XYZ file of C-alpha atoms in Angstrom:
502
model
C -5.706 105.150 35.186
C -2.881 104.280 37.480
C -5.045 101.657 39.147
C -5.823 100.087 35.771
C -2.120 99.894 34.806
C -1.299 98.356 38.178
C -3.921 95.648 37.683
C -2.550 94.851 34.216
C 0.989 94.618 35.625
C -0.140 92.281 38.413
C -1.943 90.069 35.879
C 1.120 89.848 33.586
C 3.443 89.027 36.504
C 0.984 86.416 37.768
C 0.843 84.706 34.378
C 4.636 84.766 34.095
C 5.097 83.339 37.589
C 2.547 80.608 36.860
C 4.316 79.734 33.613
C 7.748 79.358 35.184
C 6.978 78.176 38.731
C 8.332 74.732 39.625
C 6.145 71.959 40.980
C 6.307 68.188 41.387
C 5.068 66.708 38.102
C 4.814 63.063 37.048
C 4.862 62.213 33.370
C 3.468 58.841 32.348
C 4.277 57.058 29.117
C 2.737 53.756 28.062
C 5.482 51.606 26.511
C 5.002 50.692 22.858
C 7.353 49.294 20.245
C 8.861 52.226 18.319
C 10.460 50.166 15.540
C 9.125 50.916 12.055
C 9.146 47.254 11.166
C 7.772 45.597 14.300
C 7.830 42.129 12.785
C 6.998 39.535 15.433
C 8.401 41.570 18.315
C 5.209 43.325 19.420
C 5.203 45.337 22.662
C 6.751 42.683 24.918
C 9.802 43.626 27.016
C 12.457 40.942 27.299
C 15.592 42.997 28.003
C 16.032 46.216 30.007
C 19.018 48.535 29.420
C 19.465 51.384 31.900
C 21.785 54.271 30.954
C 20.970 56.912 33.535
C 22.234 57.962 36.936
C 18.706 58.750 38.095
C 17.283 56.224 40.581
C 15.112 53.665 38.798
C 12.476 51.530 40.534
C 10.962 48.548 38.718
C 7.727 47.131 40.129
C 4.630 45.170 39.039
C 1.919 46.994 37.128
C -1.285 46.464 35.171
C 0.432 47.642 31.992
C 3.954 48.309 30.775
C 4.379 51.993 31.627
C 7.137 54.356 32.755
C 6.860 57.419 34.999
C 9.245 60.380 35.331
C 8.755 62.445 38.498
C 10.460 65.720 39.382
C 10.159 69.473 39.853
C 9.435 71.230 36.540
C 7.088 73.812 35.079
C 4.680 73.386 32.199
C 7.081 74.926 29.649
C 9.849 72.468 30.634
C 7.411 69.588 30.518
C 6.574 70.347 26.893
C 10.267 70.568 25.909
C 11.326 67.346 27.626
C 13.216 64.974 25.356
C 12.208 61.351 24.972
C 14.218 59.323 27.485
C 13.043 55.767 26.771
C 12.552 53.506 23.786
C 11.241 49.984 23.124
C 12.682 48.355 20.079
C 12.846 44.663 19.224
C 11.844 43.670 22.794
C 14.736 45.717 24.270
C 13.626 48.618 26.478
C 16.213 51.389 26.917
C 16.061 54.045 29.638
C 18.295 57.100 29.152
C 18.827 60.323 31.104
C 16.142 62.895 30.181
C 17.149 66.360 28.867
C 15.402 69.658 28.160
C 15.595 71.198 24.675
C 14.668 74.609 23.261
C 12.638 74.361 20.041
C 13.920 70.850 19.577
C 17.572 71.864 19.193
C 20.285 72.756 21.677
C 20.593 70.947 24.948
C 19.715 73.135 27.925
C 20.380 70.958 30.935
C 20.249 67.443 32.271
C 17.586 66.828 34.882
C 18.792 65.977 38.365
C 16.844 64.970 41.469
C 14.324 63.169 39.305
C 13.114 59.607 39.770
C 12.026 56.993 37.253
C 9.455 54.289 37.976
C 8.919 51.421 35.569
C 5.789 49.303 35.928
C 5.845 45.937 34.185
C 3.323 43.283 33.320
C 5.982 41.167 31.629
C 8.592 39.089 33.456
C 12.032 40.330 32.437
C 15.082 38.105 32.882
C 17.882 40.245 31.396
C 19.137 43.532 32.874
C 22.035 45.712 31.686
C 23.135 48.646 33.858
C 25.510 51.349 32.673
C 28.111 52.969 34.896
C 26.756 54.571 38.113
C 23.224 53.270 37.605
C 21.054 52.771 40.691
C 18.201 50.283 40.296
C 15.716 48.665 42.688
C 13.632 45.748 41.368
C 10.472 45.095 43.394
C 9.008 42.674 40.854
C 9.475 38.886 41.072
C 11.793 37.233 38.560
C 10.532 33.665 38.184
C 11.398 31.246 35.388
C 12.583 27.691 34.721
C 15.234 29.159 32.434
C 18.076 31.648 32.672
C 18.552 35.127 34.059
C 21.191 37.689 33.078
C 22.452 40.641 35.138
C 25.221 42.863 33.781
C 26.480 45.763 35.920
C 29.047 48.255 34.666
C 31.506 49.960 37.040
C 30.147 51.805 40.109
C 26.550 50.696 39.488
C 24.297 49.002 42.012
C 21.168 46.889 41.876
C 18.901 45.518 44.607
C 16.355 42.820 43.766
C 13.689 42.920 46.485
C 11.259 40.551 44.752
C 11.505 36.764 44.787
C 13.994 35.325 42.293
C 13.517 31.723 41.139
C 15.765 30.725 38.241
C 17.515 27.642 37.022
C 20.716 29.442 36.037
C 21.681 33.076 36.482
C 24.710 34.764 34.990
C 26.082 37.847 36.748
C 28.761 40.230 35.548
C 29.635 42.767 38.232
C 32.420 45.133 37.182
C 34.631 47.351 39.325
C 32.989 48.742 42.498
C 29.552 47.488 41.450
C 27.132 45.760 43.812
C 24.136 43.480 43.340
C 22.003 42.098 46.171
C 19.208 39.479 46.062
C 16.869 39.569 49.060
C 15.239 36.210 48.266
C 16.768 33.846 45.732
C 16.333 30.200 44.776
C 18.619 29.065 41.955
C 20.359 25.909 40.804
C 23.502 27.554 39.429
C 25.101 31.011 39.457
C 27.907 31.936 37.049
C 29.851 34.942 38.331
C 32.292 37.303 36.645
C 33.442 39.702 39.344
C 35.487 42.870 38.939
C 37.742 44.592 41.430
C 35.969 45.346 44.737
C 32.632 44.176 43.355
C 30.038 42.639 45.675
C 27.523 39.880 44.966
C 25.177 39.328 47.905
C 22.881 36.270 47.898
C 20.149 35.735 50.480
C 18.382 32.434 49.987
C 19.452 29.201 48.326
C 21.959 28.967 45.476
C 22.965 25.335 45.107
C 26.075 25.748 42.936
C 28.260 28.783 42.275
C 31.004 28.968 39.669
C 33.343 31.959 39.695
C 34.527 32.402 36.134
C 36.681 35.431 36.886
C 37.315 37.613 39.890
C 39.107 40.827 40.732
C 41.122 41.800 43.767
C 38.942 42.577 46.782
C 35.752 41.162 45.284
C 33.243 39.903 47.861
C 30.798 37.037 47.571
C 28.368 37.169 50.483
C 25.883 34.449 51.367
C 25.369 30.835 52.408
C 26.642 28.334 49.865
C 27.150 24.634 49.621
C 29.098 24.258 46.370
C 31.692 26.620 44.966
C 34.162 26.135 42.133
C 36.469 28.055 39.829
C 36.147 27.694 36.059
C 39.225 26.413 34.253
C 39.248 29.364 31.838
C 39.779 31.894 34.599
C 42.399 34.139 32.929
C 43.509 36.071 35.997
C 46.425 34.450 37.885
C 46.086 37.084 40.606
C 42.467 36.187 41.283
C 41.735 36.914 44.943
C 38.172 36.814 46.197
C 37.277 37.615 49.788
C 34.500 35.112 50.380
C 32.203 35.724 53.336
C 30.919 32.187 53.778
C 28.737 30.455 56.299
C 30.324 27.996 58.727
C 28.894 24.911 56.992
C 30.247 25.729 53.531
C 31.960 23.094 51.433
C 33.363 23.185 47.936
C 32.724 21.169 44.815
C 35.701 19.626 43.078
C 37.835 21.953 41.029
C 38.442 21.601 37.326
C 41.658 20.722 35.521
C 43.932 23.631 34.664
C 46.387 23.322 31.813
C 47.276 26.868 30.770
C 49.452 28.233 33.610
C 53.244 28.413 33.763
C 53.682 28.264 37.510
C 51.909 27.283 40.685
C 49.383 29.910 41.678
C 47.925 30.408 45.121
C 44.581 32.113 45.580
C 43.849 33.347 49.084
C 40.107 33.116 49.693
C 40.026 34.087 53.362
C 41.977 33.412 56.531
C 40.676 29.825 56.664
C 40.782 28.687 53.040
C 43.561 28.657 50.467
C 42.960 27.539 46.900
C 46.012 26.416 44.944
C 47.116 24.432 41.915
C 49.170 21.258 41.986
C 51.131 19.868 39.073
C 50.350 16.333 37.965
C 51.732 14.356 35.054
C 49.512 13.683 32.069
C 48.624 10.095 31.197
C 51.142 9.935 28.325
C 54.476 8.929 29.948
C 56.442 10.332 26.976
C 54.905 13.757 27.294
C 56.874 16.444 29.087
C 53.821 18.612 29.501
C 52.366 19.179 32.925
C 48.728 19.293 33.791
C 47.347 21.307 36.648
C 44.382 20.658 38.854
C 42.498 22.807 41.324
C 42.766 21.888 44.972
C 41.911 23.724 48.111
C 42.973 23.367 51.695
C 40.933 24.528 54.644
C 43.299 25.278 57.504
C 40.568 25.039 60.150
C 37.014 25.659 59.008
C 34.864 25.280 62.101
C 31.202 24.906 62.867
C 29.284 25.018 66.113
C 25.653 24.165 66.723
C 22.935 22.445 68.732
C 21.796 18.856 68.153
C 18.611 17.061 69.162
C 17.829 13.381 68.617
C 15.352 10.578 69.291
C 15.770 6.816 69.003
C 13.988 3.542 69.768
C 15.851 1.648 72.466
C 16.354 -1.983 73.479
C 19.019 -4.176 75.000
C 20.678 -7.504 74.246
C 21.028 -10.255 76.867
C 24.341 -12.049 77.250
C 23.149 -14.323 80.123
C 19.751 -15.786 80.887
C 19.699 -15.632 84.688
C 20.078 -13.057 87.350
C 23.538 -13.253 88.869
C 22.641 -16.262 90.994
C 21.487 -14.363 94.069
C 17.832 -15.283 93.688
C 15.525 -17.057 91.303
C 13.855 -15.142 88.490
C 10.902 -15.917 86.216
C 11.783 -16.489 82.602
C 12.134 -13.271 80.549
C 11.604 -11.141 83.637
C 13.812 -8.474 82.088
C 12.136 -8.359 78.668
C 11.211 -4.879 77.477
C 7.980 -3.560 76.080
C 9.940 -0.781 74.328
C 12.436 1.943 75.113
C 13.063 5.579 74.201
C 16.357 7.412 73.910
C 16.449 11.235 73.920
C 19.616 13.198 73.256
C 20.540 16.859 73.052
C 23.724 18.836 73.207
C 26.186 21.165 71.578
C 28.398 20.003 68.732
C 31.668 21.423 67.498
C 33.378 20.340 64.299
C 36.286 21.264 62.089
C 37.197 20.095 58.609
C 40.334 18.265 57.557
C 42.104 17.251 54.392
C 42.644 18.667 50.961
C 39.077 18.686 49.759
C 37.030 19.378 52.880
C 35.284 16.011 52.777
C 36.609 14.872 56.150
C 35.556 16.410 59.435
C 36.031 15.675 63.118
C 33.101 16.458 65.388
C 32.877 16.523 69.173
C 30.950 18.363 71.874
C 29.025 17.812 75.079
C 25.508 16.483 75.537
C 22.790 14.969 77.680
C 21.190 11.551 77.115
C 18.073 10.048 78.696
C 17.383 6.330 78.184
C 14.004 4.992 79.314
C 13.461 1.196 79.414
C 9.840 0.079 79.902
C 9.442 -3.486 81.213
C 7.069 -5.920 79.604
C 6.631 -7.886 82.853
C 5.366 -6.928 86.312
C 8.515 -6.116 88.290
C 9.374 -4.162 91.402
C 12.324 -3.257 93.603
C 13.284 -5.544 96.470
C 15.860 -5.217 99.233
C 18.951 -7.420 98.941
C 20.887 -6.511 102.057
C 21.801 -2.868 101.653
C 21.011 -2.852 97.932
C 17.885 -2.267 95.901
C 17.414 -4.875 93.185
C 14.812 -5.584 90.524
C 12.578 -8.495 91.486
C 9.371 -10.156 90.379
C 6.040 -8.866 91.729
C 4.323 -11.775 93.541
C 1.147 -9.935 94.591
C -1.504 -10.786 91.958
C -3.537 -7.721 92.947
C -0.804 -5.385 91.711
C -0.486 -4.830 87.992
C 2.310 -2.292 87.732
C 3.922 -0.506 84.820
C 7.612 -0.289 85.594
C 10.562 1.362 83.914
C 14.244 2.133 84.357
C 15.547 5.620 83.603
C 19.274 6.014 82.959
C 20.633 9.512 82.346
C 24.122 10.468 81.194
C 26.335 13.414 80.445
C 27.924 12.493 77.096
C 31.139 13.324 75.225
C 30.956 12.302 71.520
C 33.819 11.992 69.053
C 32.974 11.344 65.385
C 34.782 11.190 62.083
C 32.545 12.407 59.251
C 32.970 11.986 55.509
C 30.980 13.838 52.846
C 30.431 11.303 50.077
C 28.450 13.222 47.439
C 26.680 16.562 47.564
C 24.946 16.750 50.942
C 25.261 13.042 51.816
C 27.498 12.640 54.860
C 28.616 9.447 56.604
C 29.801 9.298 60.199
C 31.277 6.820 62.648
C 32.571 7.285 66.154
C 32.173 6.721 69.862
C 30.212 8.363 72.672
C 31.457 8.267 76.241
C 28.871 8.709 78.998
C 28.964 9.496 82.702
C 25.925 8.338 84.687
C 24.032 11.388 85.892
C 22.475 10.646 89.284
C 19.385 12.615 90.156
C 15.909 12.081 91.576
C 14.650 11.445 88.035
C 17.190 8.659 87.416
C 16.589 5.065 88.506
C 13.571 2.750 88.926
C 9.960 3.935 88.649
C 6.602 2.201 88.638
C 2.884 3.092 88.762
C -0.101 0.939 89.737
C -3.662 1.210 91.011
C -4.527 0.333 94.630
C -7.631 0.702 96.783
C -6.284 3.993 98.069
C -5.787 5.302 94.528
C -2.871 5.511 92.120
C 0.515 4.661 93.629
C 3.729 6.141 92.216
C 7.026 4.696 93.379
C 10.239 6.582 92.596
C 13.682 5.218 93.426
C 16.118 7.756 92.052
C 19.533 8.035 93.620
C 18.629 5.117 95.943
C 18.898 2.799 92.943
C 22.656 2.652 92.401
C 23.220 -0.310 90.123
C 24.017 1.565 86.890
C 27.582 1.381 85.669
C 29.043 4.864 86.286
C 30.745 4.999 82.858
C 29.665 3.724 79.473
C 31.026 3.689 75.923
C 28.826 3.481 72.804
C 29.760 2.912 69.181
C 27.678 4.880 66.651
C 27.480 4.996 62.840
C 25.080 6.642 60.442
C 24.407 8.903 57.479
C 22.506 12.096 56.793
C 21.717 15.122 54.659
C 22.371 18.666 55.851
C 21.055 18.897 59.420
C 19.212 15.535 59.443
C 21.028 12.314 60.384
C 20.030 8.661 60.856
C 22.074 6.546 63.230
C 22.467 3.159 64.919
C 24.201 2.887 68.285
C 25.427 -0.053 70.333
C 26.908 -0.018 73.834
C 30.330 -1.613 74.227
C 29.920 -1.743 78.007
C 27.189 -3.485 80.042
C 24.542 -1.300 81.604
C 24.742 -2.544 85.208
C 27.843 -2.435 87.385
C 29.406 -5.848 88.048
C 26.593 -7.306 85.913
C 24.134 -6.916 88.751
C 20.538 -7.538 87.728
C 21.551 -9.020 84.363
C 24.296 -8.486 81.788
C 22.703 -6.345 79.101
C 24.057 -4.091 76.364
C 21.697 -1.284 75.188
C 21.342 -0.444 71.486
C 19.196 2.047 69.596
C 18.339 3.396 66.154
C 17.052 6.897 65.558
C 17.226 10.311 63.945
C 18.955 13.498 64.997
C 18.818 17.116 63.864
C 21.781 19.440 64.047
C 21.172 23.190 63.906
């Protein structure tokens, strides 16, 4: 009898333990429109509103479905309140609760996670305070995107974002980060200590309002403030790349005094009073300006150009006779590389001075059959008289260069430049006269490096050009003759080419 009672007790305890034991359970719910009058809305999701502190992950799926995962028992699972709703294309996610018999809140669920799988592309997201959302789904459209973050919320978009225009409202202490973005325009309303972090390409950014300590992180080319910015104490700590420049600022006509906005240690944005066009009007009109104290950039540049030279005289310097056009060139190559350093000037950042140090190699390939001959103690270029030798000859002139350019950004990324390049002849075994030809004994290679000493030790070139971003086209002409004392012939090298600055 006692054994029978013991078995019954063990069975009852086992059933009770099974009923109330906690285990990791995932609840799936396929998303359907809950509105009584669905009209033309259907089951599509166009807007997502998140009102929960539980972590939410949004990722691609084969159907629109939501999953709630956490430790619960079967009784709690049955008493779980509905925590999501689709109505009129707006999908709301709330914090789930447990109820007893449908009335009386028991507790809010913590340490749970929510996963939302979407077939649809969603372009509008609203996050309540302290929300935490990760979006692993791409957001791609030719239209607009909307992201609204309440205070202390954060959102990370890990998928690719391709939008024409995106509007972001990030309130106090909120943060939004895009891991891969391509957008034409971003309109930002930033609260105190908010962070907007772009990784990718955003062509134009307009800050409509900003709070103290707000941070805009990324690599931008155009940045402006909207004229209806109502906050005269607007201070944004911009973490900008070295090659940033700003678009023109809009007219301001609703401030009573000059206002200075400190962007960072290098850039100050301020207003300047200007008179309106009506000379009888006593009103003042304000306009946005900015001044970059010293905004610097530093990089590496590589270039290639086609090279030639211009003749100022027709004969060798009278020391010996020369066939006609002995010094004509088949073609020439010019290779350049070096480090560049620039800093911006002026009130609008359009002007920049650039300098640096570089290395230049100019290779002139002769069209005629020439060689080196001895003229006393000197080596000079002469005509090859042996008909059995058909040589390919070239001159190699190498320089250490010091450029100095003035650059002007005309529109958008179009930049014009003009300046001078000083060069010091770099004497080495690879500099000088070279030629190759076939003989009975095989191929003959003649190299006259430092033994050929007729190059002018210093040169000065004038260069002008234009470019976009890192790519530039240029033309260059030497203001000094190539050979010292016009030995050989008086020639002035010139070239046209392309360069890339990184």
